[in-house]
XYZ file of C-alpha atoms in Angstrom:
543
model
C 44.439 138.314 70.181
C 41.628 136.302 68.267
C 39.349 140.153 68.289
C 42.532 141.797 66.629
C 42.623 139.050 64.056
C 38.528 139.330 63.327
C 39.115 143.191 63.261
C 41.558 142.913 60.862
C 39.874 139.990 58.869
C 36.726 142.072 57.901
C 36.375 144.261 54.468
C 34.556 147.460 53.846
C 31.014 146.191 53.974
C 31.634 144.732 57.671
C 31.626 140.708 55.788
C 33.661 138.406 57.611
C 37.001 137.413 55.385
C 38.418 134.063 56.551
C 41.039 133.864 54.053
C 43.616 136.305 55.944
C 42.105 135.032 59.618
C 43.889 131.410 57.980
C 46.936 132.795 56.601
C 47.620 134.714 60.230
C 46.706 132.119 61.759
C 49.282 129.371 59.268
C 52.220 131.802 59.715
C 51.778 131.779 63.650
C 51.624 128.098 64.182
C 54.112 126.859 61.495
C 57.572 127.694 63.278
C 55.667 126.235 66.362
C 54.335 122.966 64.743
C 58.013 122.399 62.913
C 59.476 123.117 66.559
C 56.997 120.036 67.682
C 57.802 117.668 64.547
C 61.736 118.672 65.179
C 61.625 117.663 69.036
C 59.607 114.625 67.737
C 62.128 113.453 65.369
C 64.912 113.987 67.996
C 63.603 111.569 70.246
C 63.048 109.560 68.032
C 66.186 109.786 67.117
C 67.989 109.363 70.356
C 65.640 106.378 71.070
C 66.642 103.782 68.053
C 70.264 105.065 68.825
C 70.824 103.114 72.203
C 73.508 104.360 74.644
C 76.687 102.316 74.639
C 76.131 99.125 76.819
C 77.485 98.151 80.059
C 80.517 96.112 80.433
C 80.315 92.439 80.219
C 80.963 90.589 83.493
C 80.096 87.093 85.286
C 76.510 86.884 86.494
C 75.714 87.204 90.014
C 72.451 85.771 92.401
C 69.560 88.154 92.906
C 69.989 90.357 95.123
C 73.400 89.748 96.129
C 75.122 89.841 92.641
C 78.345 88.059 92.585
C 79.464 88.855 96.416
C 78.931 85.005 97.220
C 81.776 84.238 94.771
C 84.412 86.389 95.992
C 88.022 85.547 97.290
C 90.116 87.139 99.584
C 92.808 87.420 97.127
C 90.707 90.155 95.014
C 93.581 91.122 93.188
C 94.420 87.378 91.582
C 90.366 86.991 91.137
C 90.030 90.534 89.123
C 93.081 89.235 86.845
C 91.501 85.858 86.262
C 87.962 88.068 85.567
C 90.126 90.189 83.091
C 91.347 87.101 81.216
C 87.248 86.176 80.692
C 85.893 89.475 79.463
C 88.575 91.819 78.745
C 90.398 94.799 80.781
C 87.358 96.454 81.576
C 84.264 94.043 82.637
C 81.321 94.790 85.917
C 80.304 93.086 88.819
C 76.994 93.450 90.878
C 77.966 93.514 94.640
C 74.805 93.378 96.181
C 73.141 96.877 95.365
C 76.264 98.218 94.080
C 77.480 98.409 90.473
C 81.650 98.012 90.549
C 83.816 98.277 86.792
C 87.438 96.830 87.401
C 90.133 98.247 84.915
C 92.687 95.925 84.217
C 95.038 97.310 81.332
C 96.888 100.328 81.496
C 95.963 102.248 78.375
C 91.980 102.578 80.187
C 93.467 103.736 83.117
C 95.005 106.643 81.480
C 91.389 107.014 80.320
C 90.033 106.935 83.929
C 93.176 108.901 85.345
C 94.415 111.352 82.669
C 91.932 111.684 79.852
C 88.590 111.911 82.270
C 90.565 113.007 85.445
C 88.187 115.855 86.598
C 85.075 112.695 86.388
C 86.821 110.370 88.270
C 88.380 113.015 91.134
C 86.674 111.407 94.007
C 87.270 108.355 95.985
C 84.254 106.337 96.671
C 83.675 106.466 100.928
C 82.805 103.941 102.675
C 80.520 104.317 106.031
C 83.976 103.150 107.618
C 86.297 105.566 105.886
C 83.777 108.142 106.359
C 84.275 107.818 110.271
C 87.574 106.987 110.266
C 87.977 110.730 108.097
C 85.717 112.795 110.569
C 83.275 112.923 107.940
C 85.336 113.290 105.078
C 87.330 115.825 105.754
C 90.306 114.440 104.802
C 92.796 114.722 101.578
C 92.025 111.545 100.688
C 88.117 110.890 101.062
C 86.993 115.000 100.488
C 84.687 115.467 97.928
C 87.092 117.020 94.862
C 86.238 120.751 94.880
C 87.171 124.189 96.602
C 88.018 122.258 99.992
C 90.014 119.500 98.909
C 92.119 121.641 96.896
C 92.862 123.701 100.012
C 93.695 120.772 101.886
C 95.830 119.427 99.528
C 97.512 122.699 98.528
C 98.415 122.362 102.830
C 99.591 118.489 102.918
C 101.925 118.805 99.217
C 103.119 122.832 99.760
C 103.268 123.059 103.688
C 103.430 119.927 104.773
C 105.384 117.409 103.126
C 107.212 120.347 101.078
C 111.040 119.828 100.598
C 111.751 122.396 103.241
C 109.634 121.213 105.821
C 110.758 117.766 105.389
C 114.656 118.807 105.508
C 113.138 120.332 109.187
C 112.353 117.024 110.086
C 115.205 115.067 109.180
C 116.556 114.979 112.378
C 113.985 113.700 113.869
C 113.540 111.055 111.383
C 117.123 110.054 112.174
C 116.911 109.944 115.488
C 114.164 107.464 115.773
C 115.848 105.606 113.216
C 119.445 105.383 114.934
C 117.306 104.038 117.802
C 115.969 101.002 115.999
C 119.551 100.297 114.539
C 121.077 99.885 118.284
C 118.101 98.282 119.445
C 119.041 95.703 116.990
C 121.875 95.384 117.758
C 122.107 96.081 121.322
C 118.490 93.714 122.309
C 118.784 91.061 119.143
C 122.197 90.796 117.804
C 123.993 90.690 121.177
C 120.832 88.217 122.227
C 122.188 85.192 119.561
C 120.330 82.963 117.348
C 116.538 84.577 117.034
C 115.826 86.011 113.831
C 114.389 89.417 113.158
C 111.085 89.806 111.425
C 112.152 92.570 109.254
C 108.630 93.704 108.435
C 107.949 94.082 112.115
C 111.299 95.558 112.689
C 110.455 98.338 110.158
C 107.178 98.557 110.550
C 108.303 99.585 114.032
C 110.661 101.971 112.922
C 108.206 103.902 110.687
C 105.514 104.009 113.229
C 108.282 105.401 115.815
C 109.489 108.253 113.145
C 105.533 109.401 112.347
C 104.610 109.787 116.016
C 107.243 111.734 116.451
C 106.818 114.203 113.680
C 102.952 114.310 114.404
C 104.250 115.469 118.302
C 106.004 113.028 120.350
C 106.925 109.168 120.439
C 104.518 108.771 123.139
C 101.131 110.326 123.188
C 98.184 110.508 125.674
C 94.999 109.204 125.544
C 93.008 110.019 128.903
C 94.814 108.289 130.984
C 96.662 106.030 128.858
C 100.050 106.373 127.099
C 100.604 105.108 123.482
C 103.643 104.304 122.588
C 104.512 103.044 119.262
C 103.359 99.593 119.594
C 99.786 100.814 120.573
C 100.121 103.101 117.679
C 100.618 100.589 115.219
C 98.104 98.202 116.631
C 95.654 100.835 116.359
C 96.397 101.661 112.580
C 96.643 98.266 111.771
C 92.926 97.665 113.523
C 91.658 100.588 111.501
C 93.141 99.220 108.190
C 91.240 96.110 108.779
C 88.186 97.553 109.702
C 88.478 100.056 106.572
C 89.319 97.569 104.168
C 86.828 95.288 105.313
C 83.533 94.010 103.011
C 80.549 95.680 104.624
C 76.619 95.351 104.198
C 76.071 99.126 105.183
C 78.049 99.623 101.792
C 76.698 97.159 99.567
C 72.870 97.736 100.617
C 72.843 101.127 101.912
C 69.150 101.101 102.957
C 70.732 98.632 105.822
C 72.942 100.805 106.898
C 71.468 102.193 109.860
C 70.888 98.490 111.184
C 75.144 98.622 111.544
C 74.576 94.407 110.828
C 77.949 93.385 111.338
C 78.918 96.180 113.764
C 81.712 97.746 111.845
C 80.866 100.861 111.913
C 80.603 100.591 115.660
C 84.123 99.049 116.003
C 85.381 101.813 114.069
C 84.134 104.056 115.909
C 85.561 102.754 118.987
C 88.970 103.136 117.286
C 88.496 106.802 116.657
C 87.474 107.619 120.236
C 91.053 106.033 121.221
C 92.877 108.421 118.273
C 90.408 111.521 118.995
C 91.376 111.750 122.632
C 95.332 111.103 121.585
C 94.989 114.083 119.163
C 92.911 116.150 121.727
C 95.831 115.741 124.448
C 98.488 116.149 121.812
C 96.929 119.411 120.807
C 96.067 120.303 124.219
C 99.844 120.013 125.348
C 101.136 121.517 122.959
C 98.930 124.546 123.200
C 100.027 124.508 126.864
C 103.502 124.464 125.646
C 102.754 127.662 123.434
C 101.079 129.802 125.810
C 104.242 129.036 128.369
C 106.646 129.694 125.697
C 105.128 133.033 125.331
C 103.920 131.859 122.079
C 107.141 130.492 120.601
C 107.783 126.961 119.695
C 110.818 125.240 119.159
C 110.079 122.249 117.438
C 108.398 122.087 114.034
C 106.493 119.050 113.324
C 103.324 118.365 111.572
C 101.211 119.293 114.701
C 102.915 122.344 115.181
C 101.521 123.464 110.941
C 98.648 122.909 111.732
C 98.183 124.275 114.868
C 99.367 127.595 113.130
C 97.014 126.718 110.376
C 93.873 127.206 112.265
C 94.942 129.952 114.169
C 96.054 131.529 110.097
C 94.137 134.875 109.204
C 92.646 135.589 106.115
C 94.284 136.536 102.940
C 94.204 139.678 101.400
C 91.707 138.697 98.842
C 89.333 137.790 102.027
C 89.932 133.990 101.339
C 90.547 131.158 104.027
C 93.055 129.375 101.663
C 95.521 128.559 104.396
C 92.569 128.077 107.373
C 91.729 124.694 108.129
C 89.354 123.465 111.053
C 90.233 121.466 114.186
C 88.158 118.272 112.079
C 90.263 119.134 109.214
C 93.343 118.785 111.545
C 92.463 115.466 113.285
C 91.826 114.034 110.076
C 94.900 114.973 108.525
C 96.803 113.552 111.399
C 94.670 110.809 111.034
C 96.015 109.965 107.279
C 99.971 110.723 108.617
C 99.355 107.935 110.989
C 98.352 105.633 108.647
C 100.851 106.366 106.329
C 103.071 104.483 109.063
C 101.344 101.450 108.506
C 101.570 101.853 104.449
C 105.298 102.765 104.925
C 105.282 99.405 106.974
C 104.632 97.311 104.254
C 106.590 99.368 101.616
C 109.564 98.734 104.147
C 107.858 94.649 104.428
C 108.157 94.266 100.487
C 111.205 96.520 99.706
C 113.224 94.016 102.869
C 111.406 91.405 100.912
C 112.836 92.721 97.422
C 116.379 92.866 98.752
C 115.681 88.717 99.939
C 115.150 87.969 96.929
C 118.176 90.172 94.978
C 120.380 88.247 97.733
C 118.714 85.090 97.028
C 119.376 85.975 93.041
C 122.901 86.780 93.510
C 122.097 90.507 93.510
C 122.530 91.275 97.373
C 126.086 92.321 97.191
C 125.122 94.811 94.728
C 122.997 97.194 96.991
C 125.763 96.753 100.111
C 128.457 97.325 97.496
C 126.337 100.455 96.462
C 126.148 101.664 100.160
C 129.847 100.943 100.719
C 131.082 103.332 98.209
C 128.105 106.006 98.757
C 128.340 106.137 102.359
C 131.431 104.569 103.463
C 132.153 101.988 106.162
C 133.051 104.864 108.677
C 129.455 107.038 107.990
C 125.864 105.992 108.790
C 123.214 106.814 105.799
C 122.309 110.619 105.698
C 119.601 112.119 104.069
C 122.045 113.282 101.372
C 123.168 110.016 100.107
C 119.557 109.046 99.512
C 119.639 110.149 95.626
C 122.925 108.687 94.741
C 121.389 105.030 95.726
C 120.563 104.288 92.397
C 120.763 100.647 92.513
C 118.532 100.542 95.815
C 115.972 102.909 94.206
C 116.027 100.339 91.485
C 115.176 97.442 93.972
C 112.638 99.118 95.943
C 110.887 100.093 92.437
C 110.730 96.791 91.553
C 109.696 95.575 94.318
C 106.580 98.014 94.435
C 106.282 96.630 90.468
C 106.161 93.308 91.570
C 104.083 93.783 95.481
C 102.375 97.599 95.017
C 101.123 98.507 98.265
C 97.269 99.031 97.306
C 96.744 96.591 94.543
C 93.335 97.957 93.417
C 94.001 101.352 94.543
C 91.658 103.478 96.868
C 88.422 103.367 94.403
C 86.972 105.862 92.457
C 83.593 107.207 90.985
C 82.254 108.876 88.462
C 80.219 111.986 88.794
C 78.818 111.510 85.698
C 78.056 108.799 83.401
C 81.214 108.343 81.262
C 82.035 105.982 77.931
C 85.589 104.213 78.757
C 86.806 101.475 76.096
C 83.410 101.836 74.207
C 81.519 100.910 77.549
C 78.888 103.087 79.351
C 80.217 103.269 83.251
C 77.015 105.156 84.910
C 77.504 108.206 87.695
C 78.285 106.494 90.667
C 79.714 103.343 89.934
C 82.852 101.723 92.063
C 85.705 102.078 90.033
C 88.786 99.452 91.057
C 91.852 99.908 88.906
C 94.129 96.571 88.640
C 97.260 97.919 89.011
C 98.602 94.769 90.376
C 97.745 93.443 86.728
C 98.578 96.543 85.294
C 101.998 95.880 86.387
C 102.681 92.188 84.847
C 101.374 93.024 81.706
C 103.661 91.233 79.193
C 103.097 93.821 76.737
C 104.175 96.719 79.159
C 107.527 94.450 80.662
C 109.443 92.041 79.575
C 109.218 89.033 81.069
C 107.109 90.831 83.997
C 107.149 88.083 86.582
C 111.138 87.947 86.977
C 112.393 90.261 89.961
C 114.918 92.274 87.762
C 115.925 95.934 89.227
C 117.637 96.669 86.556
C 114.628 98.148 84.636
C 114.876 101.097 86.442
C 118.458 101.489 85.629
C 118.801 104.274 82.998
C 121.910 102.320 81.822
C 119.834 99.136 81.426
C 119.592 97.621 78.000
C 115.918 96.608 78.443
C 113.350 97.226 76.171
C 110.825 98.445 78.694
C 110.628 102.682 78.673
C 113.251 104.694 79.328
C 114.096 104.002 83.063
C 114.373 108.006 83.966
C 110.319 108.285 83.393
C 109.423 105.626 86.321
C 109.208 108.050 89.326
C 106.461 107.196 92.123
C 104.522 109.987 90.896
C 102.743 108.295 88.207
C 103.582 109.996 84.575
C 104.120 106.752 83.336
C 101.090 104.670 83.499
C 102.967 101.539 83.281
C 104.081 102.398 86.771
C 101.802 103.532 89.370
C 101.968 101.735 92.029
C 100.438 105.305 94.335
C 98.174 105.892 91.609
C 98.373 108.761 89.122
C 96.347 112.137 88.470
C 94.872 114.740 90.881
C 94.149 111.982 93.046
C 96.926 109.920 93.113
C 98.430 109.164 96.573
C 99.596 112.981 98.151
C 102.029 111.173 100.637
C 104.676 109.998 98.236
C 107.190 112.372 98.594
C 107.041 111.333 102.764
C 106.836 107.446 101.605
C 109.537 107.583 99.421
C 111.887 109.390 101.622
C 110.967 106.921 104.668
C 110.822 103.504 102.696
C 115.088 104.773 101.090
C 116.185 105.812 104.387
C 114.860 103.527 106.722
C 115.848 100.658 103.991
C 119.553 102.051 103.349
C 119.748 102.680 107.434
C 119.550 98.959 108.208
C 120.918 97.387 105.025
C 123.991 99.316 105.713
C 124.534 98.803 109.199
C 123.962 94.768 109.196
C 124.254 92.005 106.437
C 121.094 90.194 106.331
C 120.815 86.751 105.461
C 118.323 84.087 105.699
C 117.910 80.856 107.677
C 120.102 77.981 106.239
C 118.121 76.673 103.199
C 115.672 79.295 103.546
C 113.822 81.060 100.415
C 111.774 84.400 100.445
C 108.105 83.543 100.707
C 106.507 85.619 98.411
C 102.669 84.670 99.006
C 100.455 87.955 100.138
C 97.357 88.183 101.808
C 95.230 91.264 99.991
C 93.280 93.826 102.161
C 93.076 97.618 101.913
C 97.036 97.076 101.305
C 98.814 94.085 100.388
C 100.502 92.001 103.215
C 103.064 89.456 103.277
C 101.424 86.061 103.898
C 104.789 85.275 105.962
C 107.025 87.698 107.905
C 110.631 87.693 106.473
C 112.600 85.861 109.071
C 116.206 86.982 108.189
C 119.406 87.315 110.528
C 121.649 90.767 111.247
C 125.582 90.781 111.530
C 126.672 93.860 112.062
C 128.570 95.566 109.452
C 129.798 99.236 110.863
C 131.656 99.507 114.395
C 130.995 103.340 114.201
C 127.218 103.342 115.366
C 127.785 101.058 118.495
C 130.141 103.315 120.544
């Protein structure tokens, strides 16, 4: 390049002309050296602009942040927090950065407005056995494979068809818990029944037997529904559980406090159910000359992995056996989720008795059903009034008060805060739910809010579903994430509810009051079980 530029730089007597050499030479370097002074200026630029800061929040100890300092009710502590720096504040748990949202118009920023950033739940090394790596609908990474899986659980599985299949056996496990009531504790005289227990029970019963049977092998052991619900319950704890592994993940492989090992002494016990549940049932198919009479969840699935391609050469209905324990995985633990909705909804019709509201909801039943009729799946819709209790109740006692937490996959501004890729997102929506400028007079138990004859001033009662459109109520979360089991939850928590409210007038011990105190873990517990007595109401059910 330089000879072409001398070749072209000399006149007719062969003298050397610099002039053109620098003009050449000027033209080819300028757009370069303004390309150097622009990138200059930009960084310049983006330097004495600074990024917007982190939230405020209390300050921790080295090393360990502000884990020391935590209660067990996290829920109460994040609402105090909120009242110190604002609905959207940090904490340093040990190596981990965690934002808490506490007011509902930044959770529509986290849920609705940056949905697609905040599509994944963060895992835990618990939840991440627990899920067979993941490979569940609630802990899969959002992308191509969680879509599948939860285009399966919402359009196969818990589809208004396939749940109309299993209403009967929904009912029968639920008829069974109504004469064991009366039959073992009414007949039996003056013990109360722990209605949280009694439900809890009930639920557990109903999802064993739509995931295959009421009692299920593991090796050589049977579990029934007791062991079932132990199990879940164990699993719960261990999930919801603070661990080290997550809070300094260069421990983790040390296991310090041996959770993950407990947990995955729990999933042996569910694997080998699941392996002899399939394994029957594959039995049952190949004897049946591949016909099946009942439908249940197990059976979907089953015919899910066996499912060819589409025409398009996609898998989009395929799953893998992994993909199949883990989804009966998160059906089982909806039992113990539908236990406590079933805890606090028993626990919202204490206190509409105790309020002088009781005779509404059996008043409600008496001219939906009729004395003469047990609750059917059809009456379920015209239960306004009981709708209205259980949604206050879930108001008042949601079931996951911080919800399942999220994290960004990129660095995000929310409320004029910077929240960095891969913090631990915890939404409030415990607070969320008694904000006074969302509800009027939030911390009275008043049903009728959800009455779309009610003379409130809260929002127009029709747009509260369990769904989450209305931010001011979502107490299974909202978005692409939110919770995919409602439409199962909802249908359990109103029939189960409406089964035994109907069937027996509750009423507590002599001088007794509804204990409303809760004890906060993965889900929120009752600190006290609900103590109440049955007398029967219907004659029909005990011939």
């Amino acid at each position: 390049m330089w000879s072409t530029w001398l070749e072209y730089a000399r006149n007719d007597n062969d003298e050397l002309v610099v002039g053109p050499i620098l003009t050449t030479l000027f033209l080819t370097l300028l757009p370069l050296v303004l390309l150097i002074i622009f990138l200059l200026h930009r960084r310049k630029s983006t330097q004495t602009i600074p990024a917007s800061p982190l939230p405020p929040g209390p300050t921790g100890l080295p090393l360990v942040g502000y884990l020391p300092f935590l209660r067990t009710d996290l829920h109460r502590q994040f609402t105090e927090l909120s009242s110190l720096y604002g609905p959207i504040y940090k904490l340093w748990l040990g190596k981990k950065l965690c934002v808490v949202i506490g007011s509902t118009s930044l959770a529509k920023q986290v849920l609705r407005d940056h949905d697609t950033v905040f599509a994944n739940h963060d895992m835990s090394v618990t939840a991440y056995v627990a899920t067979y790596g993941g490979n569940d609908i609630v802990f899969q990474p959002y992308g191509p494979e969680w879509k599948k899986l939860r285009k399966i659980f919402v359009r196969e599985m818990l589809s208004k068809s396939s749940l109309d299949g299993m209403y009967g056996l929904r009912r029968e496990e639920v008829m069974k818990s109504v004469r064991h009531v009366y039959d073992v504790v009414y007949k039996a005289g003056t013990s109360p029944v722990d209605f949280g227990s009694l439900a809890g029970s009930t639920v557990v019963n109903v999802i064993m037997s739509m995931i295959g049977g009421v009692s299920l092998k593991a090796g050589e052991k049977t579990i029934d529904g007791v062991e079932f619900r132990k199990l879940t319950t164990e699993l719960m704890v261990l999930i919801g559980k603070p661990n080290v592994s997550d809070l300094f993940p260069g421990l983790a492989w040390l296991d310090i406090q041996g959770i993950e090992r407990e947990t995955k002494k729990v999933i042996r016990v569910f694997d080998a159910m699941f392996g002899s549940a399939i394994e029957e049932r594959k039995r049952i198919i190949t004897e049946g000359g591949g016909e099946v009479q009942r439908k249940d969840f197990l059976q979907l699935l089953l015919e899910m992995i066996n499912d060819h391609d589409h025409e398009d050469g996609t898998n989009a209905t395929t799953i893998s056996l992994a993909q199949l324990k883990a989804i009966l995985m998160i059906i089982g633990h909806c039992s113990g989720w539908n236990g406590h909705n079933n805890d606090c909804a028993g626990m919202g019709n204490g206190r509409a008795s105790q309020e002088s509201r009781g005779n509404e909801v059996q008043e409600e039943l008496t001219q939906v059903v009729g004395l003469t009729n047990t609750v059917e799946d059809f009456h379920l819709s015209k239960l306004t009034y009981l709708n209205a209790v259980i949604k206050e109740t879930l108001r008042l006692h949601p079931p996951v008060p911080l919800l399942v937490p999220r994290y960004p996959s990129q660095s995000t501004t929310i409320g004029g805060y910077n929240v960095p890729k891969g913090a631990k997102i915890f939404l409030n929506v415990w607070a969320m739910h008694k904000d006074p400028s969302n509800w009027e007079n939030p911390l009275e138990f008043r049903p009728e809010r959800f009455l779309n004859n009610s003379d409130d001033d809260d929002d127009d009662a029709s747009k509260f579903d369990l769904l989450g459109n209305n931010f001011n109520f979502i107490p299974f979360g909202s978005g692409r994430r939110a919770c995919a089991g409602v439409p199962l939850a909802e249908r359990m928590l109103l029939y189960v509810l409406a089964s035994f409210l109907h069937a027996f007038e509750w009423e507590l011990p002599c001088g007794g009051k509804v204990e409303l105190s809760e004890i906060c873990g993965i889900v929120l517990k009752k600190r006290e079980p609900l103590l109440i007595f049955p007398t029967p109401r219907l004659s029909i059910i005990y011939r």
